């Protein structure tokens, strides 16, 4: 299988059997395995200037021409050697300070030494990747706050970011307490417990699978890659777990898939490729299965979920979707047991302000908190430490709180309130499609 | 009750969180025959708490009421008795993710301190994982051990009372992740590497000062850690308020442009200010940053052993 990554194309065949975290160098179309420790380019004389007072930018410091460089490349000479050549043919290199020399080498290395590290998929890597490549879809720090505060997954809802949210739920939030449920609600259903139940749809599984092959270059620099947007079919997804179901046999396909993924995550690191292929085959078999059986199973699962939702005993609620959060929250909170956390993610602050007010009116929640996280990366090098970049604003906002027992008098009015809120929701969603 | 599993009703011996409102709460150990004083009056455990559902409203003797909440690591972090400076949920959450923790993970931690992070780690790795935590201060180690027992998570954690910089974590080649929150983490990097599994794992070190970070990074490089990455995460909390601003009187006659009241339900008009010309004010909802915020907790340095 040919894969294109960062303007390079290669086959993955050679990577099989190596440990995760191995660094590869790309040759003409295949993978090759250099040593873990890439030898530093030896600058034969360690002479360096102290400042740049005598360095003049005349555009002629590099004695090699474009054609020369291209010729070197076409010969298939190792990237390391090209870098070495560039250094030797740079007249100003010796005059530069040591730091600037370092920087120069790094820059050239990035360009000419195609090095790829294959790593194990995880929430950490995936969320970073998603955020770098598809800004506005999801944010690492958000996954985070939510993850830790809401381990017992409730109903995360989202469309295109679901692939990741779902994945995260599986490998991070699976509380070892029962299957994670994935359900879809076609929007505008008055009673969400009649929702269509969704097996892990293939679109999502696809991202799970491709996630296993997520590669990352070192140094990983967020490069704007034009990724084909996943089709978002406007479905909303819910996940439900409850440790009440711990006693139940995880019978659903979704649960089985999750267990597979769990295994994939925890199995012996060297056997992963084989195992992965197997699970992929299973997937394919499932695809060609008799449709009727599938439909019947789907219906069975739907009933199970409906029954589960009716118990109104979920251990938490996570909302992260492109829809307006208020109606979602007001209706879905009905399924959450008292004294459980919930969290709503939204890219914008204003809908959450409204959500806050409406929740206050409804009652049954305490400790409401509207927050945002800023993440700041640092470059730490001897005598050259400073912050790299600040992420803020774009990361979105969270509204979190804890459910409590509703006052009896209030609950009736809040129900009708929730229904009222449901009415304009489809209309709202259309308006909310701005960032898609 | 347990910190790793939700229970429905309050039982004798549970740790519960009494919520008084306005972010003020305190933990209480539920015991038959005990009473707890609050500003709303007395709570009698035998009648008011035991057997009730978590999340219910409890009326105190003075007619005031409080909510009783199921303990979680987050609530515990906000209410625990401080024996040291602690880590808060924002940092804890990013640590949990960046260390790639999940059920079944084996984690080493030092120092245990007040156990704020420990509870979160235990919850994340339960039911099949384990936490090995090292604390060189004997009293703190004992206190932590006692708390883990009270909270029903004893089986998931091993507390060792020794100096991690000298003697390491007391385990080798079994950990998926190591977390360091000590004054001189660079002295423990070697031990951390020895504790991590042979096939690799993640490490995180928390330090308030950049000089500590620099030395730690150098040590990590020396021991062959890769993907070294330092970051800092800040939490901004907002109060939701309705703000009204006065319209200046510029001597104009009130024009006929007053909107028809606060109409937040139509999307075109979302959050639009509501002008009230009779009173000469405009009202709108706003998320107002708190007057004082946490500006810096510490730098988090992550790396991979592979």
mmCIF file with all atom_site columns, C-alpha atoms in Angstrom, chain A residues 19-21 36-37 119-125 127-128 140-141 143-152 170-177 216 218 243-244 262 265-266 268-269 313 315 324 337-341 349-354 356-358 365-385 388 397 399 402-405 407 424 427-428 431-432, chain B residues 4-8 19 22-25 53-57 67-75 78 89-104 120 123-127 197 199-200 202 210 213-215 217-218 221 224 226-242 264-268 270-271 285-289 296 299 301-302 304 306:
data_model
loop_
_atom_site.group_PDB
_atom_site.id
_atom_site.type_symbol
_atom_site.label_atom_id
_atom_site.label_alt_id
_atom_site.label_comp_id
_atom_site.label_asym_id
_atom_site.label_entity_id
_atom_site.label_seq_id
_atom_site.pdbx_PDB_ins_code
_atom_site.Cartn_x
_atom_site.Cartn_y
_atom_site.Cartn_z
_atom_site.occupancy
_atom_site.B_iso_or_equiv
_atom_site.pdbx_formal_charge
_atom_site.auth_seq_id
_atom_site.auth_comp_id
_atom_site.auth_asym_id
_atom_site.auth_atom_id
_atom_site.pdbx_PDB_model_num
ATOM 1   C CA . UNK A 1 19  ? 9.144   -1.629 17.667 1.00 0.00 ? 19  UNK A CA 1
ATOM 2   C CA . UNK A 1 20  ? 6.897   1.400  17.903 1.00 0.00 ? 20  UNK A CA 1
ATOM 3   C CA . UNK A 1 21  ? 8.997   4.510  18.116 1.00 0.00 ? 21  UNK A CA 1
ATOM 4   C CA . UNK A 1 36  ? 17.730  4.864  16.575 1.00 0.00 ? 36  UNK A CA 1
ATOM 5   C CA . UNK A 1 37  ? 20.462  7.350  17.294 1.00 0.00 ? 37  UNK A CA 1
ATOM 6   C CA . UNK A 1 119 ? 4.403   5.537  16.866 1.00 0.00 ? 119 UNK A CA 1
ATOM 7   C CA . UNK A 1 120 ? 1.619   3.839  18.669 1.00 0.00 ? 120 UNK A CA 1
ATOM 8   C CA . UNK A 1 121 ? -1.714  5.570  18.395 1.00 0.00 ? 121 UNK A CA 1
ATOM 9   C CA . UNK A 1 122 ? -3.044  7.215  21.492 1.00 0.00 ? 122 UNK A CA 1
ATOM 10  C CA . UNK A 1 123 ? -5.243  10.048 22.465 1.00 0.00 ? 123 UNK A CA 1
ATOM 11  C CA . UNK A 1 124 ? -2.212  12.199 22.942 1.00 0.00 ? 124 UNK A CA 1
ATOM 12  C CA . UNK A 1 125 ? -0.919  11.760 19.443 1.00 0.00 ? 125 UNK A CA 1
ATOM 13  C CA . UNK A 1 127 ? -5.565  14.830 19.304 1.00 0.00 ? 127 UNK A CA 1
ATOM 14  C CA . UNK A 1 128 ? -2.358  16.673 18.596 1.00 0.00 ? 128 UNK A CA 1
ATOM 15  C CA . UNK A 1 140 ? -5.900  18.508 22.885 1.00 0.00 ? 140 UNK A CA 1
ATOM 16  C CA . UNK A 1 141 ? -6.404  20.376 26.080 1.00 0.00 ? 141 UNK A CA 1
ATOM 17  C CA . UNK A 1 143 ? -9.912  16.235 25.395 1.00 0.00 ? 143 UNK A CA 1
ATOM 18  C CA . UNK A 1 144 ? -7.887  16.389 28.404 1.00 0.00 ? 144 UNK A CA 1
ATOM 19  C CA . UNK A 1 145 ? -9.889  18.312 30.830 1.00 0.00 ? 145 UNK A CA 1
ATOM 20  C CA . UNK A 1 146 ? -12.857 16.330 29.818 1.00 0.00 ? 146 UNK A CA 1
ATOM 21  C CA . UNK A 1 147 ? -11.072 13.056 30.040 1.00 0.00 ? 147 UNK A CA 1
ATOM 22  C CA . UNK A 1 148 ? -9.884  13.421 33.496 1.00 0.00 ? 148 UNK A CA 1
ATOM 23  C CA . UNK A 1 149 ? -12.966 14.917 34.898 1.00 0.00 ? 149 UNK A CA 1
ATOM 24  C CA . UNK A 1 150 ? -15.266 12.508 33.253 1.00 0.00 ? 150 UNK A CA 1
ATOM 25  C CA . UNK A 1 151 ? -13.766 9.123  33.256 1.00 0.00 ? 151 UNK A CA 1
ATOM 26  C CA . UNK A 1 152 ? -17.034 7.275  33.299 1.00 0.00 ? 152 UNK A CA 1
ATOM 27  C CA . UNK A 1 170 ? -12.302 3.781  24.213 1.00 0.00 ? 170 UNK A CA 1
ATOM 28  C CA . UNK A 1 171 ? -8.709  3.858  25.138 1.00 0.00 ? 171 UNK A CA 1
ATOM 29  C CA . UNK A 1 172 ? -8.884  6.377  27.891 1.00 0.00 ? 172 UNK A CA 1
ATOM 30  C CA . UNK A 1 173 ? -12.261 6.416  29.371 1.00 0.00 ? 173 UNK A CA 1
ATOM 31  C CA . UNK A 1 174 ? -13.215 2.816  29.136 1.00 0.00 ? 174 UNK A CA 1
ATOM 32  C CA . UNK A 1 175 ? -13.579 2.370  32.835 1.00 0.00 ? 175 UNK A CA 1
ATOM 33  C CA . UNK A 1 176 ? -13.249 -1.371 32.718 1.00 0.00 ? 176 UNK A CA 1
ATOM 34  C CA . UNK A 1 177 ? -16.812 -1.335 33.746 1.00 0.00 ? 177 UNK A CA 1
ATOM 35  C CA . UNK A 1 216 ? 4.652   11.390 13.014 1.00 0.00 ? 216 UNK A CA 1
ATOM 36  C CA . UNK A 1 218 ? 10.409  14.181 14.311 1.00 0.00 ? 218 UNK A CA 1
ATOM 37  C CA . UNK A 1 243 ? -20.935 0.000  35.537 1.00 0.00 ? 243 UNK A CA 1
ATOM 38  C CA . UNK A 1 244 ? -24.315 -1.464 36.148 1.00 0.00 ? 244 UNK A CA 1
ATOM 39  C CA . UNK A 1 262 ? -8.328  -2.526 24.138 1.00 0.00 ? 262 UNK A CA 1
ATOM 40  C CA . UNK A 1 265 ? -3.638  -1.142 22.998 1.00 0.00 ? 265 UNK A CA 1
ATOM 41  C CA . UNK A 1 266 ? -2.395  -3.415 25.684 1.00 0.00 ? 266 UNK A CA 1
ATOM 42  C CA . UNK A 1 268 ? 2.605   -7.178 23.480 1.00 0.00 ? 268 UNK A CA 1
ATOM 43  C CA . UNK A 1 269 ? 4.166   -4.520 21.430 1.00 0.00 ? 269 UNK A CA 1
ATOM 44  C CA . UNK A 1 313 ? -28.558 6.177  35.534 1.00 0.00 ? 313 UNK A CA 1
ATOM 45  C CA . UNK A 1 315 ? -22.470 8.151  35.089 1.00 0.00 ? 315 UNK A CA 1
ATOM 46  C CA . UNK A 1 324 ? -26.200 24.154 19.745 1.00 0.00 ? 324 UNK A CA 1
ATOM 47  C CA . UNK A 1 337 ? -27.891 9.941  37.700 1.00 0.00 ? 337 UNK A CA 1
ATOM 48  C CA . UNK A 1 338 ? -27.539 12.506 40.497 1.00 0.00 ? 338 UNK A CA 1
ATOM 49  C CA . UNK A 1 339 ? -24.085 13.460 41.784 1.00 0.00 ? 339 UNK A CA 1
ATOM 50  C CA . UNK A 1 340 ? -22.432 12.815 38.420 1.00 0.00 ? 340 UNK A CA 1
ATOM 51  C CA . UNK A 1 341 ? -20.260 15.172 36.400 1.00 0.00 ? 341 UNK A CA 1
ATOM 52  C CA . UNK A 1 349 ? -18.391 31.131 24.511 1.00 0.00 ? 349 UNK A CA 1
ATOM 53  C CA . UNK A 1 350 ? -21.811 32.658 23.820 1.00 0.00 ? 350 UNK A CA 1
ATOM 54  C CA . UNK A 1 351 ? -23.837 29.444 23.474 1.00 0.00 ? 351 UNK A CA 1
ATOM 55  C CA . UNK A 1 352 ? -22.387 28.302 26.762 1.00 0.00 ? 352 UNK A CA 1
ATOM 56  C CA . UNK A 1 353 ? -23.423 31.533 28.428 1.00 0.00 ? 353 UNK A CA 1
ATOM 57  C CA . UNK A 1 354 ? -26.954 30.790 27.412 1.00 0.00 ? 354 UNK A CA 1
ATOM 58  C CA . UNK A 1 356 ? -25.450 28.296 31.855 1.00 0.00 ? 356 UNK A CA 1
ATOM 59  C CA . UNK A 1 357 ? -28.479 30.493 32.318 1.00 0.00 ? 357 UNK A CA 1
ATOM 60  C CA . UNK A 1 358 ? -30.881 27.796 31.151 1.00 0.00 ? 358 UNK A CA 1
ATOM 61  C CA . UNK A 1 365 ? -27.095 21.051 38.773 1.00 0.00 ? 365 UNK A CA 1
ATOM 62  C CA . UNK A 1 366 ? -24.465 22.622 40.986 1.00 0.00 ? 366 UNK A CA 1
ATOM 63  C CA . UNK A 1 367 ? -20.925 23.859 40.736 1.00 0.00 ? 367 UNK A CA 1
ATOM 64  C CA . UNK A 1 368 ? -21.385 25.164 37.194 1.00 0.00 ? 368 UNK A CA 1
ATOM 65  C CA . UNK A 1 369 ? -18.136 26.373 35.781 1.00 0.00 ? 369 UNK A CA 1
ATOM 66  C CA . UNK A 1 370 ? -17.292 28.004 32.487 1.00 0.00 ? 370 UNK A CA 1
ATOM 67  C CA . UNK A 1 371 ? -13.644 27.633 31.655 1.00 0.00 ? 371 UNK A CA 1
ATOM 68  C CA . UNK A 1 372 ? -11.022 27.676 28.960 1.00 0.00 ? 372 UNK A CA 1
ATOM 69  C CA . UNK A 1 373 ? -7.488  26.302 28.926 1.00 0.00 ? 373 UNK A CA 1
ATOM 70  C CA . UNK A 1 374 ? -4.388  27.791 27.401 1.00 0.00 ? 374 UNK A CA 1
ATOM 71  C CA . UNK A 1 375 ? -1.521  25.603 26.471 1.00 0.00 ? 375 UNK A CA 1
ATOM 72  C CA . UNK A 1 376 ? 1.929   26.977 26.064 1.00 0.00 ? 376 UNK A CA 1
ATOM 73  C CA . UNK A 1 377 ? 4.851   24.995 24.680 1.00 0.00 ? 377 UNK A CA 1
ATOM 74  C CA . UNK A 1 378 ? 8.439   25.758 25.564 1.00 0.00 ? 378 UNK A CA 1
ATOM 75  C CA . UNK A 1 379 ? 11.720  25.389 23.786 1.00 0.00 ? 379 UNK A CA 1
ATOM 76  C CA . UNK A 1 380 ? 14.204  24.235 26.385 1.00 0.00 ? 380 UNK A CA 1
ATOM 77  C CA . UNK A 1 381 ? 17.833  24.321 25.278 1.00 0.00 ? 381 UNK A CA 1
ATOM 78  C CA . UNK A 1 382 ? 20.905  25.466 27.160 1.00 0.00 ? 382 UNK A CA 1
ATOM 79  C CA . UNK A 1 383 ? 20.799  29.276 27.214 1.00 0.00 ? 383 UNK A CA 1
ATOM 80  C CA . UNK A 1 384 ? 17.991  29.283 24.678 1.00 0.00 ? 384 UNK A CA 1
ATOM 81  C CA . UNK A 1 385 ? 14.844  28.566 26.638 1.00 0.00 ? 385 UNK A CA 1
ATOM 82  C CA . UNK A 1 388 ? 7.166   28.536 21.707 1.00 0.00 ? 388 UNK A CA 1
ATOM 83  C CA . UNK A 1 397 ? -14.640 26.481 25.995 1.00 0.00 ? 397 UNK A CA 1
ATOM 84  C CA . UNK A 1 399 ? -19.022 24.246 30.727 1.00 0.00 ? 399 UNK A CA 1
ATOM 85  C CA . UNK A 1 402 ? -22.351 18.169 38.789 1.00 0.00 ? 402 UNK A CA 1
ATOM 86  C CA . UNK A 1 403 ? -25.891 16.847 38.729 1.00 0.00 ? 403 UNK A CA 1
ATOM 87  C CA . UNK A 1 404 ? -27.999 16.706 41.884 1.00 0.00 ? 404 UNK A CA 1
ATOM 88  C CA . UNK A 1 405 ? -31.487 15.510 42.682 1.00 0.00 ? 405 UNK A CA 1
ATOM 89  C CA . UNK A 1 407 ? -36.667 19.406 43.277 1.00 0.00 ? 407 UNK A CA 1
ATOM 90  C CA . UNK A 1 424 ? -36.204 25.098 17.325 1.00 0.00 ? 424 UNK A CA 1
ATOM 91  C CA . UNK A 1 427 ? -33.411 25.214 12.695 1.00 0.00 ? 427 UNK A CA 1
ATOM 92  C CA . UNK A 1 428 ? -30.558 26.231 14.899 1.00 0.00 ? 428 UNK A CA 1
ATOM 93  C CA . UNK A 1 431 ? -27.414 28.289 11.383 1.00 0.00 ? 431 UNK A CA 1
ATOM 94  C CA . UNK A 1 432 ? -24.675 26.686 13.430 1.00 0.00 ? 432 UNK A CA 1
ATOM 95  C CA . UNK B 2 4   ? -12.970 4.216  41.573 1.00 0.00 ? 4   UNK B CA 1
ATOM 96  C CA . UNK B 2 5   ? -16.599 3.178  41.422 1.00 0.00 ? 5   UNK B CA 1
ATOM 97  C CA . UNK B 2 6   ? -19.879 4.972  41.814 1.00 0.00 ? 6   UNK B CA 1
ATOM 98  C CA . UNK B 2 7   ? -22.133 3.882  44.650 1.00 0.00 ? 7   UNK B CA 1
ATOM 99  C CA . UNK B 2 8   ? -25.774 4.814  44.855 1.00 0.00 ? 8   UNK B CA 1
ATOM 100 C CA . UNK B 2 19  ? -21.637 21.103 49.181 1.00 0.00 ? 19  UNK B CA 1
ATOM 101 C CA . UNK B 2 22  ? -20.835 28.992 45.933 1.00 0.00 ? 22  UNK B CA 1
ATOM 102 C CA . UNK B 2 23  ? -17.987 26.556 45.469 1.00 0.00 ? 23  UNK B CA 1
ATOM 103 C CA . UNK B 2 24  ? -17.683 26.044 49.202 1.00 0.00 ? 24  UNK B CA 1
ATOM 104 C CA . UNK B 2 25  ? -17.614 22.431 50.276 1.00 0.00 ? 25  UNK B CA 1
ATOM 105 C CA . UNK B 2 53  ? -28.816 8.768  47.688 1.00 0.00 ? 53  UNK B CA 1
ATOM 106 C CA . UNK B 2 54  ? -25.719 10.648 46.648 1.00 0.00 ? 54  UNK B CA 1
ATOM 107 C CA . UNK B 2 55  ? -26.696 13.964 45.106 1.00 0.00 ? 55  UNK B CA 1
ATOM 108 C CA . UNK B 2 56  ? -29.683 14.500 47.368 1.00 0.00 ? 56  UNK B CA 1
ATOM 109 C CA . UNK B 2 57  ? -30.527 17.605 49.308 1.00 0.00 ? 57  UNK B CA 1
ATOM 110 C CA . UNK B 2 67  ? -26.100 18.733 48.855 1.00 0.00 ? 67  UNK B CA 1
ATOM 111 C CA . UNK B 2 68  ? -24.169 15.552 49.533 1.00 0.00 ? 68  UNK B CA 1
ATOM 112 C CA . UNK B 2 69  ? -21.923 14.543 46.649 1.00 0.00 ? 69  UNK B CA 1
ATOM 113 C CA . UNK B 2 70  ? -20.230 11.329 45.694 1.00 0.00 ? 70  UNK B CA 1
ATOM 114 C CA . UNK B 2 71  ? -16.476 11.745 46.057 1.00 0.00 ? 71  UNK B CA 1
ATOM 115 C CA . UNK B 2 72  ? -14.383 11.920 42.888 1.00 0.00 ? 72  UNK B CA 1
ATOM 116 C CA . UNK B 2 73  ? -10.687 12.669 42.506 1.00 0.00 ? 73  UNK B CA 1
ATOM 117 C CA . UNK B 2 74  ? -11.588 16.144 41.249 1.00 0.00 ? 74  UNK B CA 1
ATOM 118 C CA . UNK B 2 75  ? -13.713 16.940 44.289 1.00 0.00 ? 75  UNK B CA 1
ATOM 119 C CA . UNK B 2 78  ? -10.520 20.685 45.914 1.00 0.00 ? 78  UNK B CA 1
ATOM 120 C CA . UNK B 2 89  ? -7.194  19.140 37.928 1.00 0.00 ? 89  UNK B CA 1
ATOM 121 C CA . UNK B 2 90  ? -6.038  21.144 34.918 1.00 0.00 ? 90  UNK B CA 1
ATOM 122 C CA . UNK B 2 91  ? -2.472  19.921 35.239 1.00 0.00 ? 91  UNK B CA 1
ATOM 123 C CA . UNK B 2 92  ? -3.612  16.467 36.282 1.00 0.00 ? 92  UNK B CA 1
ATOM 124 C CA . UNK B 2 93  ? -5.741  16.113 33.177 1.00 0.00 ? 93  UNK B CA 1
ATOM 125 C CA . UNK B 2 94  ? -2.960  16.932 30.766 1.00 0.00 ? 94  UNK B CA 1
ATOM 126 C CA . UNK B 2 95  ? -0.594  14.652 32.660 1.00 0.00 ? 95  UNK B CA 1
ATOM 127 C CA . UNK B 2 96  ? -3.087  11.813 32.390 1.00 0.00 ? 96  UNK B CA 1
ATOM 128 C CA . UNK B 2 97  ? -3.424  12.252 28.664 1.00 0.00 ? 97  UNK B CA 1
ATOM 129 C CA . UNK B 2 98  ? 0.202   12.906 27.814 1.00 0.00 ? 98  UNK B CA 1
ATOM 130 C CA . UNK B 2 99  ? 1.352   9.915  29.847 1.00 0.00 ? 99  UNK B CA 1
ATOM 131 C CA . UNK B 2 100 ? -1.166  7.860  27.863 1.00 0.00 ? 100 UNK B CA 1
ATOM 132 C CA . UNK B 2 101 ? -2.671  6.372  30.995 1.00 0.00 ? 101 UNK B CA 1
ATOM 133 C CA . UNK B 2 102 ? -5.554  3.940  30.745 1.00 0.00 ? 102 UNK B CA 1
ATOM 134 C CA . UNK B 2 103 ? -7.062  1.096  32.716 1.00 0.00 ? 103 UNK B CA 1
ATOM 135 C CA . UNK B 2 104 ? -4.316  -1.430 33.320 1.00 0.00 ? 104 UNK B CA 1
ATOM 136 C CA . UNK B 2 120 ? -6.635  10.667 39.841 1.00 0.00 ? 120 UNK B CA 1
ATOM 137 C CA . UNK B 2 123 ? -8.972  6.132  39.128 1.00 0.00 ? 123 UNK B CA 1
ATOM 138 C CA . UNK B 2 124 ? -7.511  6.151  35.625 1.00 0.00 ? 124 UNK B CA 1
ATOM 139 C CA . UNK B 2 125 ? -5.617  2.874  35.899 1.00 0.00 ? 125 UNK B CA 1
ATOM 140 C CA . UNK B 2 126 ? -8.322  0.979  37.828 1.00 0.00 ? 126 UNK B CA 1
ATOM 141 C CA . UNK B 2 127 ? -9.346  -1.817 37.963 1.00 0.00 ? 127 UNK B CA 1
ATOM 142 C CA . UNK B 2 197 ? 9.284   -1.186 30.919 1.00 0.00 ? 197 UNK B CA 1
ATOM 143 C CA . UNK B 2 199 ? 9.883   -1.759 25.590 1.00 0.00 ? 199 UNK B CA 1
ATOM 144 C CA . UNK B 2 200 ? 9.459   1.836  26.627 1.00 0.00 ? 200 UNK B CA 1
ATOM 145 C CA . UNK B 2 202 ? 6.380   7.829  29.088 1.00 0.00 ? 202 UNK B CA 1
ATOM 146 C CA . UNK B 2 210 ? 12.649  26.977 34.470 1.00 0.00 ? 210 UNK B CA 1
ATOM 147 C CA . UNK B 2 213 ? 13.309  22.205 33.777 1.00 0.00 ? 213 UNK B CA 1
ATOM 148 C CA . UNK B 2 214 ? 16.600  22.841 32.021 1.00 0.00 ? 214 UNK B CA 1
ATOM 149 C CA . UNK B 2 215 ? 18.519  20.452 34.228 1.00 0.00 ? 215 UNK B CA 1
ATOM 150 C CA . UNK B 2 217 ? 15.823  18.150 30.077 1.00 0.00 ? 217 UNK B CA 1
ATOM 151 C CA . UNK B 2 218 ? 19.593  17.718 30.007 1.00 0.00 ? 218 UNK B CA 1
ATOM 152 C CA . UNK B 2 221 ? 18.680  13.673 26.938 1.00 0.00 ? 221 UNK B CA 1
ATOM 153 C CA . UNK B 2 224 ? 18.388  8.670  25.938 1.00 0.00 ? 224 UNK B CA 1
ATOM 154 C CA . UNK B 2 226 ? 13.214  11.081 23.094 1.00 0.00 ? 226 UNK B CA 1
ATOM 155 C CA . UNK B 2 227 ? 10.320  13.372 22.210 1.00 0.00 ? 227 UNK B CA 1
ATOM 156 C CA . UNK B 2 228 ? 11.236  15.752 25.027 1.00 0.00 ? 228 UNK B CA 1
ATOM 157 C CA . UNK B 2 229 ? 8.559   18.382 25.228 1.00 0.00 ? 229 UNK B CA 1
ATOM 158 C CA . UNK B 2 230 ? 7.939   21.072 27.837 1.00 0.00 ? 230 UNK B CA 1
ATOM 159 C CA . UNK B 2 231 ? 4.628   22.803 28.221 1.00 0.00 ? 231 UNK B CA 1
ATOM 160 C CA . UNK B 2 232 ? 2.527   24.762 30.613 1.00 0.00 ? 232 UNK B CA 1
ATOM 161 C CA . UNK B 2 233 ? -1.239  24.747 30.841 1.00 0.00 ? 233 UNK B CA 1
ATOM 162 C CA . UNK B 2 234 ? -3.349  27.552 32.233 1.00 0.00 ? 234 UNK B CA 1
ATOM 163 C CA . UNK B 2 235 ? -6.972  27.491 33.203 1.00 0.00 ? 235 UNK B CA 1
ATOM 164 C CA . UNK B 2 236 ? -9.185  30.505 32.763 1.00 0.00 ? 236 UNK B CA 1
ATOM 165 C CA . UNK B 2 237 ? -12.482 30.454 34.590 1.00 0.00 ? 237 UNK B CA 1
ATOM 166 C CA . UNK B 2 238 ? -15.308 32.815 33.706 1.00 0.00 ? 238 UNK B CA 1
ATOM 167 C CA . UNK B 2 239 ? -18.199 34.103 35.754 1.00 0.00 ? 239 UNK B CA 1
ATOM 168 C CA . UNK B 2 240 ? -21.432 34.378 33.805 1.00 0.00 ? 240 UNK B CA 1
ATOM 169 C CA . UNK B 2 241 ? -22.964 37.784 34.425 1.00 0.00 ? 241 UNK B CA 1
ATOM 170 C CA . UNK B 2 242 ? -25.591 40.013 32.940 1.00 0.00 ? 242 UNK B CA 1
ATOM 171 C CA . UNK B 2 264 ? -32.208 35.225 22.800 1.00 0.00 ? 264 UNK B CA 1
ATOM 172 C CA . UNK B 2 265 ? -34.125 32.435 21.124 1.00 0.00 ? 265 UNK B CA 1
ATOM 173 C CA . UNK B 2 266 ? -33.880 33.626 17.546 1.00 0.00 ? 266 UNK B CA 1
ATOM 174 C CA . UNK B 2 267 ? -30.474 32.808 16.177 1.00 0.00 ? 267 UNK B CA 1
ATOM 175 C CA . UNK B 2 268 ? -30.083 35.976 14.163 1.00 0.00 ? 268 UNK B CA 1
ATOM 176 C CA . UNK B 2 270 ? -28.292 35.699 19.520 1.00 0.00 ? 270 UNK B CA 1
ATOM 177 C CA . UNK B 2 271 ? -26.706 37.536 22.380 1.00 0.00 ? 271 UNK B CA 1
ATOM 178 C CA . UNK B 2 285 ? -24.619 38.445 28.949 1.00 0.00 ? 285 UNK B CA 1
ATOM 179 C CA . UNK B 2 286 ? -20.915 38.108 29.357 1.00 0.00 ? 286 UNK B CA 1
ATOM 180 C CA . UNK B 2 287 ? -18.341 35.657 30.580 1.00 0.00 ? 287 UNK B CA 1
ATOM 181 C CA . UNK B 2 288 ? -16.247 37.742 32.913 1.00 0.00 ? 288 UNK B CA 1
ATOM 182 C CA . UNK B 2 289 ? -12.762 36.524 33.857 1.00 0.00 ? 289 UNK B CA 1
ATOM 183 C CA . UNK B 2 296 ? 1.553   29.691 36.865 1.00 0.00 ? 296 UNK B CA 1
ATOM 184 C CA . UNK B 2 299 ? 6.201   23.441 33.779 1.00 0.00 ? 299 UNK B CA 1
ATOM 185 C CA . UNK B 2 301 ? 8.196   18.139 30.812 1.00 0.00 ? 301 UNK B CA 1
ATOM 186 C CA . UNK B 2 302 ? 7.253   14.976 28.947 1.00 0.00 ? 302 UNK B CA 1
ATOM 187 C CA . UNK B 2 304 ? 9.396   8.960  25.815 1.00 0.00 ? 304 UNK B CA 1
ATOM 188 C CA . UNK B 2 306 ? 11.759  3.747  23.518 1.00 0.00 ? 306 UNK B CA 1
#
